[in-house]
Coordinates of C-alpha atoms and ligand atoms in Angstrom, one line a residue:
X7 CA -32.5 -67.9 -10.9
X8 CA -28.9 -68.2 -11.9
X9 CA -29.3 -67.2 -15.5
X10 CA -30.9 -64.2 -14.0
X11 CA -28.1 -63.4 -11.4
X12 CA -25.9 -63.7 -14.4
X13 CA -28.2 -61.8 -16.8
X14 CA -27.8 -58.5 -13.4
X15 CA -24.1 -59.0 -14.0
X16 CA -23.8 -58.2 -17.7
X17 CA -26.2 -55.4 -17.3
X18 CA -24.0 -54.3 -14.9
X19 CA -20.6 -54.5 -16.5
X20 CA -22.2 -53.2 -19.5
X21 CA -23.8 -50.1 -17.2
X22 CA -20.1 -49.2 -16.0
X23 CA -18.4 -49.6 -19.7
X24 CA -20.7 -47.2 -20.8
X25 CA -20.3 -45.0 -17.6
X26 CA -16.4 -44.7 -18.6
X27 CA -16.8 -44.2 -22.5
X28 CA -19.2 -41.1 -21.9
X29 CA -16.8 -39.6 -19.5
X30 CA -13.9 -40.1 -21.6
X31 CA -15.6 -38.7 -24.4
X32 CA -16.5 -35.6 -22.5
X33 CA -13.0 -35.3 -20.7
X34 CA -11.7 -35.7 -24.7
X35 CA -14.4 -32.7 -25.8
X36 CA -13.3 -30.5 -23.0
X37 CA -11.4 -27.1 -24.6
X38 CA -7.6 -27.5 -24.1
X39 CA -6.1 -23.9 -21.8
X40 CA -2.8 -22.2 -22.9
X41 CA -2.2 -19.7 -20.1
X42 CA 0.5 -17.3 -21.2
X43 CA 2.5 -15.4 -18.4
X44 CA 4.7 -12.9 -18.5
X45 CA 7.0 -11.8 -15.8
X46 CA 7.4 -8.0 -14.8
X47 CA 5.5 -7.0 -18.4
X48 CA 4.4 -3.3 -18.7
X49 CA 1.1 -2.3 -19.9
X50 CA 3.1 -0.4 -22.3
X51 CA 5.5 -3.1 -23.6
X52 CA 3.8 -3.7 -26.5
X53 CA 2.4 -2.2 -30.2
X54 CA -0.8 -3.5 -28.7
X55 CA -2.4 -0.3 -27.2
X56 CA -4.4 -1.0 -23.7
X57 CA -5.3 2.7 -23.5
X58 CA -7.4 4.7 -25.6
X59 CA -4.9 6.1 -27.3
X60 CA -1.5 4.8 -29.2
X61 CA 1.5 6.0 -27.4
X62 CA 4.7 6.3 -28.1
X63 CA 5.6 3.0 -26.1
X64 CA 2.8 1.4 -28.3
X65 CA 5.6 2.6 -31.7
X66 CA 8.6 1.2 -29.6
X67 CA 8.0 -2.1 -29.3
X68 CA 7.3 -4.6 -31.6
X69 CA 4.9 -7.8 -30.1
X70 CA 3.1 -8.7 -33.6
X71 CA 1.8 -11.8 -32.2
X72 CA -0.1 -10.3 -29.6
X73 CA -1.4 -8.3 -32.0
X74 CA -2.7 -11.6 -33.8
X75 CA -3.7 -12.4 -30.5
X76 CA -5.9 -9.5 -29.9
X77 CA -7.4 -9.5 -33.7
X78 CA -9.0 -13.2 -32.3
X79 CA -9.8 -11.9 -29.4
X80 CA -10.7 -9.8 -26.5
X81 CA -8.5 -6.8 -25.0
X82 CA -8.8 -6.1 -21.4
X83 CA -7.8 -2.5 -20.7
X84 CA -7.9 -2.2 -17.0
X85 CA -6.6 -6.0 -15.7
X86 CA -4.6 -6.2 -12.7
X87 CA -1.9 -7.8 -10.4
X88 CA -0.4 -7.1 -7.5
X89 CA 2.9 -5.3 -7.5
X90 CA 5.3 -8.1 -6.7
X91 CA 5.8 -11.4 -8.4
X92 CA 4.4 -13.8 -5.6
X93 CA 1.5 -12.2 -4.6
X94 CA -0.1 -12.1 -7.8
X95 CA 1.1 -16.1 -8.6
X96 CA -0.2 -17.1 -5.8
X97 CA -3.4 -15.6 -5.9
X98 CA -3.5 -17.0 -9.8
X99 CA -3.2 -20.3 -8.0
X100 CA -5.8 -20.3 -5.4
X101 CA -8.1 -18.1 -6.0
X102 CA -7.7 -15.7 -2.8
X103 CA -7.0 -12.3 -2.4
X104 CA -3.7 -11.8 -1.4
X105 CA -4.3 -10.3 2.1
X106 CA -6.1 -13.6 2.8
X107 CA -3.3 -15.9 1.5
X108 CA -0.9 -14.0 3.3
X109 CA 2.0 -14.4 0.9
X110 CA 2.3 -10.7 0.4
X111 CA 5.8 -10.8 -0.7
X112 CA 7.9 -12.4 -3.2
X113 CA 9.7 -16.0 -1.9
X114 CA 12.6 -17.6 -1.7
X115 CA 14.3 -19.1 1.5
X116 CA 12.2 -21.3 3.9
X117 CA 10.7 -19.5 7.2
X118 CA 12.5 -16.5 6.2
X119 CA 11.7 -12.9 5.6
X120 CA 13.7 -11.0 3.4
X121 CA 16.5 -8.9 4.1
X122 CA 14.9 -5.5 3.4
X123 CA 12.2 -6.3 5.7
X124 CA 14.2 -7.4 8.6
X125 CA 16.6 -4.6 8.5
X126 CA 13.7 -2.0 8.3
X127 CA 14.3 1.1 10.7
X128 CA 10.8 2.3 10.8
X129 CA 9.0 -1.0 11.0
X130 CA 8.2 -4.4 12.4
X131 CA 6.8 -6.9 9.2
X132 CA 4.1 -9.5 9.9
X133 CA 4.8 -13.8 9.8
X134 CA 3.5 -13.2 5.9
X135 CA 3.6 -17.0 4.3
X136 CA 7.2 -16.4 3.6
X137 CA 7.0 -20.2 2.5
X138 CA 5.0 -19.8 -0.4
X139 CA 1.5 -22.2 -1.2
X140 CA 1.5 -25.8 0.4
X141 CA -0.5 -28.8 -0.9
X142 CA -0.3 -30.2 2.9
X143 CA -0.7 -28.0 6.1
X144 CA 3.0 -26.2 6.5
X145 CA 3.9 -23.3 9.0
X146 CA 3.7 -20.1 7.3
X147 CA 1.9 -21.4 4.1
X148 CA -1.2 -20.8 2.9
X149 CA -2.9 -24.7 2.6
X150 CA -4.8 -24.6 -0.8
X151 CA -6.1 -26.5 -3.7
X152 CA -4.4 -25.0 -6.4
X153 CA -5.6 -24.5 -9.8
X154 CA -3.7 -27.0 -11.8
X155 CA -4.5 -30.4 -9.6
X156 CA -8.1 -29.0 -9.8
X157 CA -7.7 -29.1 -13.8
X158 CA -5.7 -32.6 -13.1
X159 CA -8.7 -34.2 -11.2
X160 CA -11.0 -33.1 -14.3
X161 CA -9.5 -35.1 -16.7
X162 CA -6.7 -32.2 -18.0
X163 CA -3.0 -33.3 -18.6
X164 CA -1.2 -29.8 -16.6
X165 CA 1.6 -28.4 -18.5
X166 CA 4.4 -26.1 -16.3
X167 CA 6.8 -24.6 -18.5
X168 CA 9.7 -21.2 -17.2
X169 CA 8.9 -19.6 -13.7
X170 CA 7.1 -21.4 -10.7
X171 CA 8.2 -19.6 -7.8
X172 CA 5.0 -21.0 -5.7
X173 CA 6.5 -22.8 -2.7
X174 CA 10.3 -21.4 -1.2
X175 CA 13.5 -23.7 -1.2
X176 CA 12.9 -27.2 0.7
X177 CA 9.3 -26.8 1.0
X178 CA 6.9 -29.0 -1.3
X179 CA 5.7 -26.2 -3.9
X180 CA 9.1 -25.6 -4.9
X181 CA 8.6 -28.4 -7.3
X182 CA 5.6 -27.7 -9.4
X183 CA 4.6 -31.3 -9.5
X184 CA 3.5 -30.8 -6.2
X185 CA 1.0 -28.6 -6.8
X186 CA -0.8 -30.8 -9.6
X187 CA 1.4 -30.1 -12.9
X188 CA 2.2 -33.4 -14.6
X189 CA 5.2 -31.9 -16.2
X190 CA 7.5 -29.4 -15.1
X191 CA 9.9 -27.5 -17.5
X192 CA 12.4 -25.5 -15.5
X193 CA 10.3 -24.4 -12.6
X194 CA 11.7 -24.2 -9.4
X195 CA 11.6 -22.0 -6.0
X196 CA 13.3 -18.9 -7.3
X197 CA 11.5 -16.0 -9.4
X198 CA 14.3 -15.2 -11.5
X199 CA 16.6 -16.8 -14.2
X200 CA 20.4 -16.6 -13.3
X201 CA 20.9 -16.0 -17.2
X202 CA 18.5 -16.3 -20.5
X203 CA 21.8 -17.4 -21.8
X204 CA 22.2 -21.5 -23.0
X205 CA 25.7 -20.7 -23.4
X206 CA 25.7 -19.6 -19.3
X207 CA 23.9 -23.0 -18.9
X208 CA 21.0 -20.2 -17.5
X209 CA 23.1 -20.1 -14.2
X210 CA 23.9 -16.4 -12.5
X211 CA 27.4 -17.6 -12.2
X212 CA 28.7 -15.7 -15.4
X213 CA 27.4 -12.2 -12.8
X214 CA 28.7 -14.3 -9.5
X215 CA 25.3 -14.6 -8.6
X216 CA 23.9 -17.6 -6.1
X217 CA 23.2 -20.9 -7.7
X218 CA 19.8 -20.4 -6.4
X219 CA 18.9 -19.0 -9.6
X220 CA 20.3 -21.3 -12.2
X221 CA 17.1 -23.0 -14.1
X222 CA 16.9 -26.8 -13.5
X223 CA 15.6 -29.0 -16.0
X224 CA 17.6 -27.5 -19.3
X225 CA 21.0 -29.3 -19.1
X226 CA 20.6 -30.3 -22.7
X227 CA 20.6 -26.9 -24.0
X228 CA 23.6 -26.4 -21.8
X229 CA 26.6 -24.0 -23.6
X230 CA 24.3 -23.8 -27.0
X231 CA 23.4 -20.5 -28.4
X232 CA 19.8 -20.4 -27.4
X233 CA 17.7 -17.6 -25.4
X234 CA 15.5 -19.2 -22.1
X235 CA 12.6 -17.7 -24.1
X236 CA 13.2 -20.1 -27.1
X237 CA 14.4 -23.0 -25.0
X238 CA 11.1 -23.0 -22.6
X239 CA 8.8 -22.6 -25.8
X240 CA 10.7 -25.8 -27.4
X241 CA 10.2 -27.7 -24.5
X242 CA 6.8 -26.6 -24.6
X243 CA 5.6 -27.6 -27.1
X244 CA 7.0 -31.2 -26.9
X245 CA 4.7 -31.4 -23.9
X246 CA 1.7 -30.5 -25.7
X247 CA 2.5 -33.1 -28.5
X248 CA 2.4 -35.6 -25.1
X249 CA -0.4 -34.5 -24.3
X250 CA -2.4 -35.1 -27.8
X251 CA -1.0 -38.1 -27.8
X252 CA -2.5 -39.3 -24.4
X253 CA -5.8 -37.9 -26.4
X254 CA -6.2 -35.7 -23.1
X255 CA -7.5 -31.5 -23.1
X256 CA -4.4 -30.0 -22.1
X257 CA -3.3 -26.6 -19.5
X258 CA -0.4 -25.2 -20.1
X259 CA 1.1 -22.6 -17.7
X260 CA 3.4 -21.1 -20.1
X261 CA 5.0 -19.4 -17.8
X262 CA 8.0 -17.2 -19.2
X263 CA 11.0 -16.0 -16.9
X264 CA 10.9 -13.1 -19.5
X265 CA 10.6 -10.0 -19.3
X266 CA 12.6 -10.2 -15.7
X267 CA 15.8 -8.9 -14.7
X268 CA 18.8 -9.4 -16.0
X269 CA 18.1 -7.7 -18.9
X270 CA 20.7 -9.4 -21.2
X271 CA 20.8 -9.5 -24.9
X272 CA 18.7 -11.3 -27.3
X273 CA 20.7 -11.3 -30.4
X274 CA 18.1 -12.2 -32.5
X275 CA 16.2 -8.9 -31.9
X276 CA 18.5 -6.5 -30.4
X277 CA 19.9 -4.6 -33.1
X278 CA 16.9 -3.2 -34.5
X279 CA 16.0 -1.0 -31.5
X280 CA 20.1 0.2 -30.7
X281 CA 19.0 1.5 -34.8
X282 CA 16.2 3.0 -33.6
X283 CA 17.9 5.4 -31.3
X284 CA 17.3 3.2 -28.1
X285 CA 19.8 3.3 -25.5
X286 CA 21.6 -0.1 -24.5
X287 CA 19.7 -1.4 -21.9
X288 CA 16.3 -0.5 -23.5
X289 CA 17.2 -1.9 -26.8
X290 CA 17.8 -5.2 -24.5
X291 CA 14.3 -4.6 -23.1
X292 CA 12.4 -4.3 -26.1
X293 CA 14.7 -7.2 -27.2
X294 CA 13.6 -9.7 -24.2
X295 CA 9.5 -8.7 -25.1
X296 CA 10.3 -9.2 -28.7
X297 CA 11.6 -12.4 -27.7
X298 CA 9.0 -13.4 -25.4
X299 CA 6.2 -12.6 -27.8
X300 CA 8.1 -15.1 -30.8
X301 CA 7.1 -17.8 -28.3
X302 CA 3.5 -16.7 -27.9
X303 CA 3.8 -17.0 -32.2
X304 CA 5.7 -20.3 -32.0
X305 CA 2.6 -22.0 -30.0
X306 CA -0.2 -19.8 -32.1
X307 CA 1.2 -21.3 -35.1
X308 CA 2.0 -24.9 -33.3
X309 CA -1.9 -25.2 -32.5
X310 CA -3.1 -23.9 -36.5
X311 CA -0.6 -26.7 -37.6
X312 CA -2.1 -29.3 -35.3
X313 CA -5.8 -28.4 -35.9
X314 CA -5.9 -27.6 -32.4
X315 CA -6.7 -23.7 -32.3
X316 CA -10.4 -24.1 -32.7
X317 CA -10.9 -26.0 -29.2
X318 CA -8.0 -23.7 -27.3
X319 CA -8.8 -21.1 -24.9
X320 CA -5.7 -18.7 -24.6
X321 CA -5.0 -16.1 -22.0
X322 CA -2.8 -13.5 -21.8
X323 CA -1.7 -12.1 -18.8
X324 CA 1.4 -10.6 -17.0
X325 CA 2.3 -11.1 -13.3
X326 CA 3.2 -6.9 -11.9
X327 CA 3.6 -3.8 -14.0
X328 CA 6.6 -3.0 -15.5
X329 CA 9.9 -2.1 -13.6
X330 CA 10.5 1.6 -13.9
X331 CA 12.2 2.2 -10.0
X332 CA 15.6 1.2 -11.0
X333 CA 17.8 -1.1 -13.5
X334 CA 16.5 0.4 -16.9
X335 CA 17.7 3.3 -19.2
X336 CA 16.2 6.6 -19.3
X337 CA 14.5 8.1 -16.6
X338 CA 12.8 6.3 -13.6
X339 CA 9.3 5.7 -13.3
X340 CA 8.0 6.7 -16.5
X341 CA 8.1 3.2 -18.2
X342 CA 4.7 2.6 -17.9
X343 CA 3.7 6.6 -19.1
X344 CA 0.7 7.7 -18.8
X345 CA 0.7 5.3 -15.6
X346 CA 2.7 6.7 -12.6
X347 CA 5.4 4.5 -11.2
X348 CA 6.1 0.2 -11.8
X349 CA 7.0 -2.4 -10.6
X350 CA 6.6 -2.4 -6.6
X351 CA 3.7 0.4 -7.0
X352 CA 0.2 0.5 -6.2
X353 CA 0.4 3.0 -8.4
X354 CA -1.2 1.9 -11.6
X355 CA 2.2 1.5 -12.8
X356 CA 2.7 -1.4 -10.5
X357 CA -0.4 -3.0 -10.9
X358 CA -2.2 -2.7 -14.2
X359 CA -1.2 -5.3 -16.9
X360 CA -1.6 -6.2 -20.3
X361 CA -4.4 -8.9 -20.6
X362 CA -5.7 -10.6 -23.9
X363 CA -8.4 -14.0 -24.4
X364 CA -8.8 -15.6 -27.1
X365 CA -12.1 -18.1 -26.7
X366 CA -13.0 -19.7 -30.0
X367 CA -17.0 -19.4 -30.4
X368 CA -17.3 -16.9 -26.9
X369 CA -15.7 -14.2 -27.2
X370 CA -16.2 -11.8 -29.8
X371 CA -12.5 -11.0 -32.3
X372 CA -10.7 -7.7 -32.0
X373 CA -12.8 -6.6 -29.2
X374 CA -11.9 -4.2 -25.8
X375 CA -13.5 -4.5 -23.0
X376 CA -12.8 -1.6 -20.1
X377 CA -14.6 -3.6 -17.4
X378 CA -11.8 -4.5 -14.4
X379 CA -10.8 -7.4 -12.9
X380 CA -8.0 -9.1 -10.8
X381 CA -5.5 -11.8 -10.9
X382 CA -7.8 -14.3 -8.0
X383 CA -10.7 -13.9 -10.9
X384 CA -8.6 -16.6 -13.0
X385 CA -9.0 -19.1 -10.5
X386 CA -12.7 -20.1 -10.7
X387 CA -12.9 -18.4 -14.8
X388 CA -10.8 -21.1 -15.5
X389 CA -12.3 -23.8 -13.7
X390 CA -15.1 -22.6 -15.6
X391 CA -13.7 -22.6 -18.7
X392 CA -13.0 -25.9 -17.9
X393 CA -16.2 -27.1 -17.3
X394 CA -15.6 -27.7 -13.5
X395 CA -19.3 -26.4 -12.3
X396 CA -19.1 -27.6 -8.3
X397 CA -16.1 -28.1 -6.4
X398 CA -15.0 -27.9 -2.7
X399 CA -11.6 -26.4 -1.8
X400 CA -10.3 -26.0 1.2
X401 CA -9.5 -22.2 1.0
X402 CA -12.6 -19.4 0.6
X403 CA -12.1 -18.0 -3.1
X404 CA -12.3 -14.5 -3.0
X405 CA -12.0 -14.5 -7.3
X406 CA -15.0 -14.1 -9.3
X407 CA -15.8 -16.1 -12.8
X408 CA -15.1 -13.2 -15.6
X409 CA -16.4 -15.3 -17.8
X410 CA -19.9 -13.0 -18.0
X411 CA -17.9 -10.2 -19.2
X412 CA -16.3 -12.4 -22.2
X413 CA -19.4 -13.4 -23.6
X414 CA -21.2 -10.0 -22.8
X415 CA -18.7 -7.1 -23.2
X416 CA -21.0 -4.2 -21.8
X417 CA -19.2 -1.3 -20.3
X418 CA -19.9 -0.5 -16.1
X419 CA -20.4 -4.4 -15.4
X420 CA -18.2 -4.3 -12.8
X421 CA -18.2 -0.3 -11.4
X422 CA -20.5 -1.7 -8.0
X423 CA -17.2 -4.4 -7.0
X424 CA -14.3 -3.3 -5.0
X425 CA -11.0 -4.5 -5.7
X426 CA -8.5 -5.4 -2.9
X427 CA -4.9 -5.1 -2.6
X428 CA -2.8 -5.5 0.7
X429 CA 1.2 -5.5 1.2
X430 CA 2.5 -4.7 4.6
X431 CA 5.4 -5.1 3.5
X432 CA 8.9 -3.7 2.5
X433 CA 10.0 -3.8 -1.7
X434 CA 13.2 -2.0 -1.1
X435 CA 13.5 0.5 -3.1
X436 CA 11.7 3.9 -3.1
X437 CA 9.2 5.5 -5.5
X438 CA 5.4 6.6 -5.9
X439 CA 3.4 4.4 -4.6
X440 CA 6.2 2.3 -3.1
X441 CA 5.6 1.2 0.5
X442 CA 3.3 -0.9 3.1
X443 CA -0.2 0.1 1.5
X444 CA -3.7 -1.7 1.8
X445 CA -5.8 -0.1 -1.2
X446 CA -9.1 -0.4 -2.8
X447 CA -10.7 0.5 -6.4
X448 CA -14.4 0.9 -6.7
X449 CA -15.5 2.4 -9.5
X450 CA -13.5 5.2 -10.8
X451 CA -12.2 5.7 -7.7
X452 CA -9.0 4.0 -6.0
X453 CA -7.7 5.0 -2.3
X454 CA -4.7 4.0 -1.2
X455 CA -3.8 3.9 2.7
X456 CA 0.3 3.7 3.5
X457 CA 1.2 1.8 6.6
X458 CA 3.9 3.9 7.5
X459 CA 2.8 7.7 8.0
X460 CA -1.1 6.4 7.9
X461 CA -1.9 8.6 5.7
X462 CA -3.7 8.2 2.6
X463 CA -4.2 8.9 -1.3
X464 CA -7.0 9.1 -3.5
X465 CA -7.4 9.3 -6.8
X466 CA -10.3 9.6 -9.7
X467 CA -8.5 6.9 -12.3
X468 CA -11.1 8.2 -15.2
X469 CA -9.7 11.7 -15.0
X470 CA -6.4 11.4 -13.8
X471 CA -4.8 8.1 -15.0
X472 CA -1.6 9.3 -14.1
X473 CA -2.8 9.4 -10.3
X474 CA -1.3 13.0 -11.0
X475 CA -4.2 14.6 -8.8
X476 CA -4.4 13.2 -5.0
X477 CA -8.3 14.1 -4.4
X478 CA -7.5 13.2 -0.6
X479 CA -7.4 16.3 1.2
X480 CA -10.4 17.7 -0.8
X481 CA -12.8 15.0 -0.6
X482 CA -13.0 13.8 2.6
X483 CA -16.1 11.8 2.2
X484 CA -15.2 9.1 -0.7
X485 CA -11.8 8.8 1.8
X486 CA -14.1 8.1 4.5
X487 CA -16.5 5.8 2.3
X488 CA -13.9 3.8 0.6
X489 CA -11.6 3.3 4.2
X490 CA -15.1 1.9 5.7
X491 CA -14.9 -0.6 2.7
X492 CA -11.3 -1.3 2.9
X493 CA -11.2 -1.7 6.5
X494 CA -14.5 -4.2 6.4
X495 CA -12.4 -6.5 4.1
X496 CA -9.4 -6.4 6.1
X497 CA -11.1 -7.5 9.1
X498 CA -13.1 -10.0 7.5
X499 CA -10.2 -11.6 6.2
X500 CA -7.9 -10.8 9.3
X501 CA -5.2 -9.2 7.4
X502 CA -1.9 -8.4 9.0
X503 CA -0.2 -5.2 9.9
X504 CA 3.3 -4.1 10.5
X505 CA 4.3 -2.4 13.7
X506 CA 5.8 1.0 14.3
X507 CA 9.3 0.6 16.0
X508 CA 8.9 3.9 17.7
X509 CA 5.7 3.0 19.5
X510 CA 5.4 -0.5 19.4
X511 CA 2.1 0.2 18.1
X512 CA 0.6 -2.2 15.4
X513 CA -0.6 -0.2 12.0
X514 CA -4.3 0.9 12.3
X515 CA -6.9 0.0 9.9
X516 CA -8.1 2.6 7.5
X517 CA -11.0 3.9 9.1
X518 CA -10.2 3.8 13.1
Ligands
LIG610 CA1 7.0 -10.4 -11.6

């Protein structure tokens, strides 16, 4: 009887050992994720064309790596964000549609709405989540399980490297440890670098700016000659080696602060387009993406060296269209030509964004695929990716897996889904398609609803991608079908609305 009892025992212990090998093994087997982010990149900065034609932006700018990216991969031509930085990360790291994680403007200072918004003349903003994402309830915060402790919990050593800007200043997301990154390179609250500068120790001080903005995290680099873009991808890389080391799949959030304002000079590039006839400030552009895609070379080349480019999924993605409104050369808003307007915009301008994956095995090289998505579709893709099949989170995930469309690139896939966007909220400055605006795309078709005037714009994006042509007036009946569509979501989710000052009248829905 005792030998017996002792025999269960062994058979036991031996049960569990096993138990552990297999899921180490599998953990081990799991495909290591390099998400690159770029801040406020057009879907013209680049020599990659995402239309159907090269234009002249496409001859202006030099970003031969995501060229290399594209030959092993796919292109997505119509991928999109929202029109402000926070939004769209926030949405990247939960999953929701930003008119249900209510942080519909960009971040900064704790329980406080911005300036712009508070001294508005025609209207009264919303309580958005002016605090950012929480990992614990907080007031004005959306409470969410966010991407990377999901990744954590499945075995993945998390990477954060450049711009967090998830939680505002003394709240727990400012540090991006507290969202589930093992390691954080230089992430902090704010959504901007005070310099790209090591010899400005990357602090605004050198423009009198707020030491809000100076980048934690990169003392060593401190008064060196070294560009953000170069120090982050450094830094970066060092992480990874941890990571192989610890024999764990790795995500890394490469997150740059790049392209971003200030535009300041990266020596390394710069002359080349002042030769080309560039004006100062756009040679300092095309400069910072230069810059930005050496680092996307740097860690294509780091993961050939190690052997590990075979078992790494890499996305591409940027975080808002390009800014056009003000603070570049040349005329405004016609940086993102032939889309209307930037930065700010629900224009196409504002929203549209270069987007590139490269999936050893799944997805087919050098391909283009004109199916859209939307930044809360990252969420469960790459949980997917990662082999996470059933989870729980506490927030509803209004993102769907895009990982059909990489394995199957057939065109119209996705022409029956509407897209979402919601902002009633205040930018600042004014352009097309700058304003409070809900909106919704379905199929060719987008219709935009401003806040202010309630008034509304349509547009057919297959025929006019300039949004050149507002079909509004003319066709009453897609205004009326694709309000009724609009208007269902926004209740569903209970989306706020700002008030008019002159009536104290909240902002209808779309379809009243
Ligand atoms: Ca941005």
């Amino acid at each position: 009887m005792k030998n017996l009892f002792f025999l269960i025992l062994v058979l036991l212990f031996l049960e569990s050992c096993s138990e552990e090998n297999q899921s180490e093994t599998e953990i081990q087997s799991k495909p290591n994720i390099v998400l690159f982010l770029v801040d406020d990149m057009g879907w013209q900065d680049t020599s990659v064309p995402f239309w159907n034609k090269r234009t002249p932006f496409n001859d202006r700018y030099h970003t031969p790596n995501m060229e290399r990216l594209a030959a092993k991969g796919m292109k997505f031509t119509q991928a999109y964000a929202t029109p402000v930085c926070s939004p769209t990360r926030i949405s990247l790291m939960t999953g929701m549609n930003a008119a249900r994680h209510r942080v519909t403007n960009w971040t900064l200072h704790k329980d406080a709405l911005q300036p712009m918004e508070t001294n508005h003349k025609e209207l009264t903003f919303p309580r958005w989540n002016v605090n950012g994402v929480s990992p614990v309830p907080l007031d004005l915060a959306v409470h969410a399980d966010a991407l990377p402790a999901m990744l954590q919990k499945a075995g993945y050593f998390t990477i954060h490297s450049g711009k967090a800007h998830f939680g505002a200043i003394d709240t727990p997301a400012e540090d991006p440890k507290a969202i589930g990154f093992d390691i954080n390179i230089a992430g902090h609250a704010a959504g901007g670098p005070g310099s790209y500068l090591g010899k400005n120790n990357f602090s605004a001080q050198w423009r009198g700016g707020s030491e809000v903005w100076d980048i934690p995290g990169l003392e060593k680099y401190h008064g060196q000659d070294i560009f953000l873009s170069e120090a982050l991808t450094i830094e970066a890389k060092s992480a990874m080696d941890s990571a192989v080391s610890k024999k764990k799949p790795f995500f890394m959030y490469m997150s740059h602060y790049a392209v971003h304002t200030p535009i300041e000079t990266d020596k390394r590039f710069f002359q080349k387009y002042l030769d080309m006839g560039l004006d100062e400030t756009e040679a300092k552009y095309a400069a910072l993406v230069e810059g930005m895609d050496k680092s996307l070379g740097d860690i294509l080349d780091y993961l050939e060296e190690r052997k590990l480019a075979d078992n790494t999924i890499i996305l591409f993605m940027s975080d808002n269209g390009g800014l056009s409104v003000h603070g570049r050369g040349g005329e405004p808003n016609t940086h993102n030509k032939p889309l209307s307007s930037g930065k700010g915009s629900i224009h196409e301008g504002g929203i549209r964004t270069p987007m590139i994956v490269k999936w050893p095995g799944v997805v087919a090289p050098n391909t283009s695929n004109d199916n859209y998505l939307i930044i809360e579709d990252f969420y469960p893709t790459i949980l997917e990716m990662a082999g996470v099949e059933s989870y729980n989170t506490i927030q509803t995930i209004d993102g769907k897996s895009f990982s059909a469309l990489l394995a199957n690139n057939t065109p119209g896939q996705t022409q029956d889904r509407p897209l979402f966007w919601h902002y009633p909220n205040e930018w600042g400055p004014k352009g097309p398609g700058i304003g409070a605006f809900s909106a919704v795309r379905l199929g060719d078709w987008k219709l935009i609803y401003y806040h202010l005037n309630e008034d509304y714009e349509l547009f057919n994006l297959k025929n006019d991608i300039g949004e050149l042509n507002n079909k509004a007036h003319s066709n009453p009946e897609k205004v009326k079908a694709l309000a009724e569509v609009l208007t269902s979501f926004l209740k569903e989710v209970d989306a706020q609305f700002p008030i008019h000052k002159s009536s104290g009248e909240k902002v209808s829905f779309p379809l009243n």
